[in-house]
Amino acid sequence: MATYLGVDLGATTIRAVVGDRAGQVVGSHRTATPRGPTGIAVTEAVLDTVREACADAGVDPAALVAAGIGAIGPLDRDEGDVVDTPNLPRVDRIPLVGPLRSLLSTDRIILHNDATAGAIGERFFREGADHLVYLTLSTGVGAGAVVDGHVLDGWQGNAAEVGHVTVDPDGRPCGCGGAGHWEAYCGGANVPDYVSDLYDGEATSLPVDDPDAGLDAAAVFDADAAGDAFATRVVDRIGRWNALGVAAVVHAYAPRIVAVGGGITRNNPERVLRPIRERLPDHVATTVPEIRLTDEDGDAVAKGALASAITGGTGAPADR
Ligand SMILES: [Zn+2]
């Protein structure tokens, strides 16, 4: 049986899946992404995750036909590396394609932005749509686009880095060094600081005064669900920024479908998607797309990378 590899290098989790030509997963593994101290430590964790996924599948890494990688950006596709990613601030360069080539015995390794891999998977596994955007709301915010049946990778693989679209030029700092970017409000890594910005002394169950309490996006959404009025105000603001961001995506790529994944969406699908669906018609001057949930198992990027390996980067089921 011909087997293929898909890898998702995320800011918090590394996932690897091994699958057959139809995209059926036959082995997988996941591990926490090291916070450093070097990019090489992250590379080593990726290689270990691949070895474990291959062991789970009972496949020799050297027998894999092709591999796809979906990685946090920015990318240096010439070198096959991740460079200066704002979500791992202590790490400057993470070599990926070169070390993976040494482990496997194939040159067929394609590196994508993680959300681009998500779009490829959406095209391959869901319905082969020719006009779609995959949006991830996770540690960061990112998108991948299929336009007129073509996957947009962009120069160095950095197309559709929509998390760094400016939604408020006078806004709060983003991890990339910019100001007022979508991700500065809605990326999970930035939510705790945004909560502090919004807090003005009202009663709340959130540990807003204790920087060591581990406040995160999940806690904010949980408190909202439990009826905490301040948390509800934060979640409402996040919903407004998400609607503005999705409107920018719609105007840029004219998708028929926006498939939304990522951990924040997965854990709170209704409270993330409903504000986008409700507000989008007010912000979009063109055709409003279908907004749907995807990535329910958290493997959308890894399986998209697998689909890229199978199809040579197109995600078109006909290229299987
Ligand atoms: Zn930014």
Tab-separated table of C-alpha atoms and ligand atoms in Angstrom:
chain	number	residue	atom	x	y	z
A	1	MET	CA	0.000	0.000	0.000
A	2	ALA	CA	1.333	3.454	-0.945
A	3	THR	CA	1.440	5.660	2.150
A	4	TYR	CA	1.750	9.416	2.559
A	5	LEU	CA	2.582	11.772	5.429
A	6	GLY	CA	0.896	14.921	6.678
A	7	VAL	CA	2.464	17.121	9.379
A	8	ASP	CA	0.936	20.022	11.293
A	9	LEU	CA	3.437	22.216	13.127
A	10	GLY	CA	1.269	24.421	15.327
A	11	ALA	CA	2.213	26.875	18.039
A	12	THR	CA	0.951	24.527	20.750
A	13	THR	CA	0.762	21.055	19.149
A	14	ILE	CA	2.635	19.032	16.546
A	15	ARG	CA	0.531	16.413	14.750
A	16	ALA	CA	1.569	13.841	12.158
A	17	VAL	CA	-0.726	11.505	10.233
A	18	VAL	CA	0.098	8.661	7.858
A	19	GLY	CA	-2.541	7.781	5.298
A	20	ASP	CA	-3.272	5.931	2.104
A	21	ARG	CA	-3.960	7.387	-1.327
A	22	ALA	CA	-7.633	7.937	-0.503
A	23	GLY	CA	-6.680	9.982	2.550
A	24	GLN	CA	-7.670	7.287	5.022
A	25	VAL	CA	-5.508	7.767	8.128
A	26	VAL	CA	-3.720	4.577	9.211
A	27	GLY	CA	-1.467	6.022	11.909
A	28	SER	CA	-1.046	9.244	13.837
A	29	HIS	CA	0.750	10.913	16.717
A	30	ARG	CA	0.697	14.257	18.456
A	31	THR	CA	2.919	16.033	20.934
A	32	ALA	CA	3.249	19.465	22.552
A	33	THR	CA	5.318	21.989	20.588
A	34	PRO	CA	8.527	22.827	22.500
A	35	ARG	CA	8.825	26.521	23.397
A	36	GLY	CA	12.493	26.468	22.421
A	37	PRO	CA	15.241	27.013	23.374
A	38	THR	CA	16.169	26.698	19.703
A	39	GLY	CA	14.448	26.048	16.409
A	40	ILE	CA	16.365	22.771	16.206
A	41	ALA	CA	14.525	21.563	19.329
A	42	VAL	CA	11.256	22.107	17.457
A	43	THR	CA	12.655	20.344	14.385
A	44	GLU	CA	13.633	17.351	16.533
A	45	ALA	CA	10.147	17.211	18.034
A	46	VAL	CA	8.641	17.213	14.519
A	47	LEU	CA	10.907	14.333	13.444
A	48	ASP	CA	10.053	12.359	16.601
A	49	THR	CA	6.329	12.900	15.971
A	50	VAL	CA	6.739	11.628	12.404
A	51	ARG	CA	8.620	8.543	13.634
A	52	GLU	CA	5.861	7.810	16.150
A	53	ALA	CA	3.106	8.223	13.551
A	54	CYS	CA	4.964	5.862	11.212
A	55	ALA	CA	5.367	3.341	14.036
A	56	ASP	CA	1.638	3.645	14.783
A	57	ALA	CA	0.935	2.894	11.107
A	58	GLY	CA	3.521	0.108	10.915
A	59	VAL	CA	5.274	1.942	8.072
A	60	ASP	CA	8.993	2.608	7.607
A	61	PRO	CA	9.522	6.398	7.177
A	62	ALA	CA	11.741	5.594	4.201
A	63	ALA	CA	8.767	3.924	2.483
A	64	LEU	CA	6.560	7.042	2.423
A	65	VAL	CA	5.766	8.246	-1.104
A	66	ALA	CA	5.375	11.964	-0.356
A	67	ALA	CA	4.874	14.365	2.520
A	68	GLY	CA	3.036	17.607	3.140
A	69	ILE	CA	3.685	20.052	5.976
A	70	GLY	CA	1.333	22.728	7.273
A	71	ALA	CA	3.306	25.060	9.544
A	72	ILE	CA	2.855	28.252	11.507
A	73	GLY	CA	4.305	31.100	9.491
A	74	PRO	CA	6.022	33.077	8.256
A	75	LEU	CA	7.737	30.624	5.911
A	76	ASP	CA	10.981	30.732	3.986
A	77	ARG	CA	10.003	28.295	1.293
A	78	ASP	CA	13.358	28.554	-0.512
A	79	GLU	CA	14.984	27.006	2.552
A	80	GLY	CA	11.967	24.982	3.695
A	81	ASP	CA	11.981	26.660	7.108
A	82	VAL	CA	9.711	28.588	9.451
A	83	VAL	CA	11.263	31.981	10.276
A	84	ASP	CA	10.686	34.516	13.063
A	85	THR	CA	7.256	33.223	13.980
A	86	PRO	CA	5.501	35.578	16.410
A	87	ASN	CA	3.881	32.612	18.154
A	88	LEU	CA	7.197	31.117	19.323
A	89	PRO	CA	9.010	34.353	20.174
A	90	ARG	CA	12.243	32.777	21.400
A	91	VAL	CA	12.811	30.776	18.211
A	92	ASP	CA	14.211	32.431	15.084
A	93	ARG	CA	14.349	29.635	12.489
A	94	ILE	CA	12.851	26.129	12.411
A	95	PRO	CA	14.320	23.900	9.662
A	96	LEU	CA	11.656	21.525	8.335
A	97	VAL	CA	11.969	20.305	4.749
A	98	GLY	CA	15.718	19.549	4.867
A	99	PRO	CA	15.646	17.445	8.052
A	100	LEU	CA	12.459	15.679	6.950
A	101	ARG	CA	14.102	14.807	3.635
A	102	SER	CA	16.929	13.164	5.587
A	103	LEU	CA	14.438	11.037	7.548
A	104	LEU	CA	12.304	10.046	4.565
A	105	SER	CA	13.723	8.913	1.260
A	106	THR	CA	11.578	11.111	-0.985
A	107	ASP	CA	12.088	14.605	-2.396
A	108	ARG	CA	8.318	15.030	-2.698
A	109	ILE	CA	7.865	17.266	0.348
A	110	ILE	CA	5.608	20.325	0.129
A	111	LEU	CA	5.647	23.080	2.761
A	112	HIS	CA	2.528	25.207	3.235
A	113	ASN	CA	1.290	27.768	5.672
A	114	ASP	CA	-0.858	25.748	8.136
A	115	ALA	CA	-4.117	27.357	7.101
A	116	THR	CA	-3.314	26.772	3.429
A	117	ALA	CA	-2.967	23.092	4.289
A	118	GLY	CA	-6.350	23.358	6.001
A	119	ALA	CA	-7.864	24.736	2.783
A	120	ILE	CA	-6.336	21.897	0.767
A	121	GLY	CA	-7.853	19.384	3.173
A	122	GLU	CA	-11.233	21.080	3.045
A	123	ARG	CA	-11.163	20.821	-0.739
A	124	PHE	CA	-10.040	17.197	-0.725
A	125	PHE	CA	-12.143	15.735	2.081
A	126	ARG	CA	-15.297	17.817	2.167
A	127	GLU	CA	-16.569	18.553	-1.311
A	128	GLY	CA	-13.885	19.675	-3.724
A	129	ALA	CA	-15.064	23.295	-3.720
A	130	ASP	CA	-13.273	25.636	-6.123
A	131	HIS	CA	-13.961	28.799	-4.095
A	132	LEU	CA	-13.289	28.336	-0.421
A	133	VAL	CA	-11.399	29.749	2.523
A	134	TYR	CA	-10.235	27.797	5.548
A	135	LEU	CA	-9.975	30.068	8.581
A	136	THR	CA	-8.256	29.039	11.796
A	137	LEU	CA	-8.964	30.783	15.105
A	138	SER	CA	-6.377	29.298	17.424
A	139	THR	CA	-3.203	30.542	19.123
A	140	GLY	CA	-3.055	32.833	16.106
A	141	VAL	CA	-5.453	33.723	13.284
A	142	GLY	CA	-4.783	32.543	9.745
A	143	ALA	CA	-6.465	31.588	6.503
A	144	GLY	CA	-5.867	29.549	3.393
A	145	ALA	CA	-7.657	30.159	0.117
A	146	VAL	CA	-8.686	28.159	-2.919
A	147	VAL	CA	-9.649	30.592	-5.687
A	148	ASP	CA	-10.967	29.449	-9.085
A	149	GLY	CA	-9.795	25.944	-8.229
A	150	HIS	CA	-6.222	27.037	-7.456
A	151	VAL	CA	-4.592	26.834	-4.040
A	152	LEU	CA	-3.033	30.205	-3.202
A	153	ASP	CA	0.395	29.670	-1.668
A	154	GLY	CA	1.864	33.074	-2.490
A	155	TRP	CA	5.462	34.232	-2.488
A	156	GLN	CA	7.401	32.018	-0.060
A	157	GLY	CA	4.128	30.360	0.890
A	158	ASN	CA	2.829	33.353	2.817
A	159	ALA	CA	-0.523	33.997	1.093
A	160	ALA	CA	-3.609	34.821	3.148
A	161	GLU	CA	-1.809	35.727	6.391
A	162	VAL	CA	-5.021	37.479	7.308
A	163	GLY	CA	-4.351	37.514	11.053
A	164	HIS	CA	-2.153	40.519	10.343
A	165	VAL	CA	-4.841	42.485	8.524
A	166	THR	CA	-5.308	45.794	10.365
A	167	VAL	CA	-8.777	46.098	11.879
A	168	ASP	CA	-7.942	49.189	13.984
A	169	PRO	CA	-4.897	51.340	13.076
A	170	ASP	CA	-4.885	52.798	16.601
A	171	GLY	CA	-5.314	49.388	18.148
A	172	ARG	CA	-3.430	47.138	20.493
A	173	PRO	CA	-0.011	45.596	19.715
A	174	CYS	CA	0.248	42.336	17.776
A	175	GLY	CA	2.906	39.686	18.391
A	176	CYS	CA	4.393	40.516	14.976
A	177	GLY	CA	5.207	44.075	16.056
A	178	GLY	CA	2.288	45.691	14.227
A	179	ALA	CA	-0.722	47.422	15.748
A	180	GLY	CA	-4.435	46.718	15.617
A	181	HIS	CA	-4.164	43.437	13.730
A	182	TRP	CA	-7.062	40.958	13.822
A	183	GLU	CA	-4.862	38.445	15.636
A	184	ALA	CA	-4.039	41.014	18.344
A	185	TYR	CA	-7.668	40.693	19.513
A	186	CYS	CA	-8.738	37.189	18.533
A	187	GLY	CA	-5.575	35.048	18.568
A	188	GLY	CA	-5.579	32.894	21.698
A	189	ALA	CA	-2.079	34.067	22.619
A	190	ASN	CA	-3.314	37.669	22.757
A	191	VAL	CA	-6.689	37.192	24.441
A	192	PRO	CA	-5.338	37.455	28.041
A	193	ASP	CA	-3.789	40.868	27.351
A	194	TYR	CA	-6.907	41.986	25.531
A	195	VAL	CA	-8.944	41.001	28.599
A	196	SER	CA	-6.694	43.223	30.721
A	197	ASP	CA	-7.184	46.100	28.255
A	198	LEU	CA	-10.963	45.824	28.472
A	199	TYR	CA	-11.222	45.368	32.228
A	200	ASP	CA	-12.479	48.415	34.120
A	201	GLY	CA	-13.102	47.077	37.594
A	202	GLU	CA	-16.456	45.355	37.267
A	203	ALA	CA	-17.250	42.121	39.106
A	204	THR	CA	-15.988	39.029	37.304
A	205	SER	CA	-15.038	35.448	38.028
A	206	LEU	CA	-11.979	35.790	35.758
A	207	PRO	CA	-8.602	36.158	37.534
A	208	VAL	CA	-7.924	39.538	35.901
A	209	ASP	CA	-5.609	40.765	38.683
A	210	ASP	CA	-3.387	37.694	38.830
A	211	PRO	CA	-0.938	37.361	35.931
A	212	ASP	CA	0.065	33.892	37.188
A	213	ALA	CA	-3.475	32.486	37.215
A	214	GLY	CA	-3.215	31.121	33.691
A	215	LEU	CA	-6.105	33.117	32.235
A	216	ASP	CA	-6.643	32.012	28.640
A	217	ALA	CA	-9.214	32.191	25.858
A	218	ALA	CA	-10.880	28.976	27.046
A	219	ALA	CA	-11.457	30.464	30.503
A	220	VAL	CA	-13.022	33.575	28.980
A	221	PHE	CA	-15.450	31.560	26.866
A	222	ASP	CA	-16.243	29.286	29.816
A	223	ALA	CA	-17.002	32.292	32.027
A	224	ASP	CA	-19.222	33.736	29.291
A	225	ALA	CA	-21.137	30.454	29.149
A	226	ALA	CA	-21.527	30.585	32.954
A	227	GLY	CA	-23.133	34.031	32.785
A	228	ASP	CA	-20.184	36.267	33.706
A	229	ALA	CA	-21.161	39.686	32.311
A	230	PHE	CA	-17.581	40.906	31.828
A	231	ALA	CA	-16.612	37.705	29.996
A	232	THR	CA	-19.694	38.126	27.812
A	233	ARG	CA	-18.528	41.647	26.939
A	234	VAL	CA	-15.098	40.278	25.946
A	235	VAL	CA	-16.607	37.486	23.849
A	236	ASP	CA	-18.904	40.015	22.164
A	237	ARG	CA	-15.918	42.204	21.253
A	238	ILE	CA	-14.054	39.169	19.900
A	239	GLY	CA	-17.105	38.332	17.792
A	240	ARG	CA	-17.143	41.841	16.344
A	241	TRP	CA	-13.467	41.693	15.366
A	242	ASN	CA	-13.952	38.238	13.868
A	243	ALA	CA	-16.826	39.502	11.728
A	244	LEU	CA	-14.697	42.411	10.470
A	245	GLY	CA	-11.818	40.063	9.734
A	246	VAL	CA	-13.987	37.566	7.881
A	247	ALA	CA	-15.448	40.445	5.853
A	248	ALA	CA	-11.912	41.385	4.734
A	249	VAL	CA	-11.334	37.753	3.766
A	250	VAL	CA	-14.590	37.669	1.784
A	251	HIS	CA	-13.703	40.843	-0.095
A	252	ALA	CA	-10.230	39.523	-0.917
A	253	TYR	CA	-11.053	35.993	-2.068
A	254	ALA	CA	-14.791	35.814	-2.852
A	255	PRO	CA	-15.244	32.375	-1.271
A	256	ARG	CA	-18.462	30.399	-1.556
A	257	ILE	CA	-17.623	28.682	1.728
A	258	VAL	CA	-15.650	29.853	4.757
A	259	ALA	CA	-14.757	26.769	6.800
A	260	VAL	CA	-13.739	27.793	10.316
A	261	GLY	CA	-11.515	25.641	12.507
A	262	GLY	CA	-8.842	25.995	15.179
A	263	GLY	CA	-9.015	25.321	18.896
A	264	ILE	CA	-11.038	28.393	19.883
A	265	THR	CA	-13.709	27.555	17.302
A	266	ARG	CA	-13.667	23.862	18.129
A	267	ASN	CA	-14.281	24.493	21.816
A	268	ASN	CA	-16.977	27.146	21.345
A	269	PRO	CA	-18.484	26.626	17.890
A	270	GLU	CA	-21.786	28.424	18.387
A	271	ARG	CA	-20.378	31.407	20.255
A	272	VAL	CA	-17.651	31.857	17.637
A	273	LEU	CA	-19.677	31.261	14.469
A	274	ARG	CA	-22.999	32.897	15.388
A	275	PRO	CA	-21.625	36.465	15.712
A	276	ILE	CA	-19.823	36.071	12.385
A	277	ARG	CA	-22.983	34.814	10.657
A	278	GLU	CA	-25.110	37.547	12.238
A	279	ARG	CA	-22.791	40.475	11.565
A	280	LEU	CA	-21.282	39.528	8.216
A	281	PRO	CA	-24.150	40.807	6.033
A	282	ASP	CA	-23.634	44.292	7.538
A	283	HIS	CA	-19.953	44.311	6.584
A	284	VAL	CA	-19.882	42.571	3.212
A	285	ALA	CA	-20.525	44.529	0.020
A	286	THR	CA	-20.437	41.422	-2.176
A	287	THR	CA	-21.933	37.948	-1.810
A	288	VAL	CA	-22.117	36.565	1.732
A	289	PRO	CA	-20.656	33.030	1.866
A	290	GLU	CA	-21.708	30.020	3.887
A	291	ILE	CA	-19.907	29.978	7.265
A	292	ARG	CA	-19.402	26.436	8.447
A	293	LEU	CA	-17.605	24.580	11.217
A	294	THR	CA	-14.734	22.265	10.371
A	295	ASP	CA	-11.759	20.704	12.156
A	296	GLU	CA	-13.941	19.071	14.813
A	297	ASP	CA	-11.164	16.589	15.643
A	298	GLY	CA	-8.303	19.106	15.523
A	299	ASP	CA	-6.632	17.264	12.663
A	300	ALA	CA	-7.721	19.564	9.804
A	301	VAL	CA	-4.232	20.896	9.121
A	302	ALA	CA	-2.460	17.528	9.413
A	303	LYS	CA	-5.032	15.869	7.165
A	304	GLY	CA	-4.814	18.806	4.751
A	305	ALA	CA	-1.048	18.351	4.611
A	306	LEU	CA	-1.698	14.673	3.907
A	307	ALA	CA	-4.075	15.651	1.092
A	308	SER	CA	-1.369	17.928	-0.310
A	309	ALA	CA	1.108	15.037	-0.310
A	310	ILE	CA	-1.402	12.819	-2.127
A	311	THR	CA	-2.386	15.394	-4.773
A	312	GLY	CA	0.922	17.186	-5.328
A	313	GLY	CA	-0.330	20.300	-3.581
A	314	THR	CA	-3.643	20.863	-5.393
A	315	GLY	CA	-6.092	19.211	-3.013
A	316	ALA	CA	-8.251	18.349	-6.030
A	317	PRO	CA	-9.735	14.869	-5.543
A	318	ALA	CA	-9.193	14.239	-9.279
A	319	ASP	CA	-5.398	14.490	-8.698
A	320	ARG	CA	-5.480	11.621	-6.235
B	1	ZN	ZN	0.341	41.117	13.387
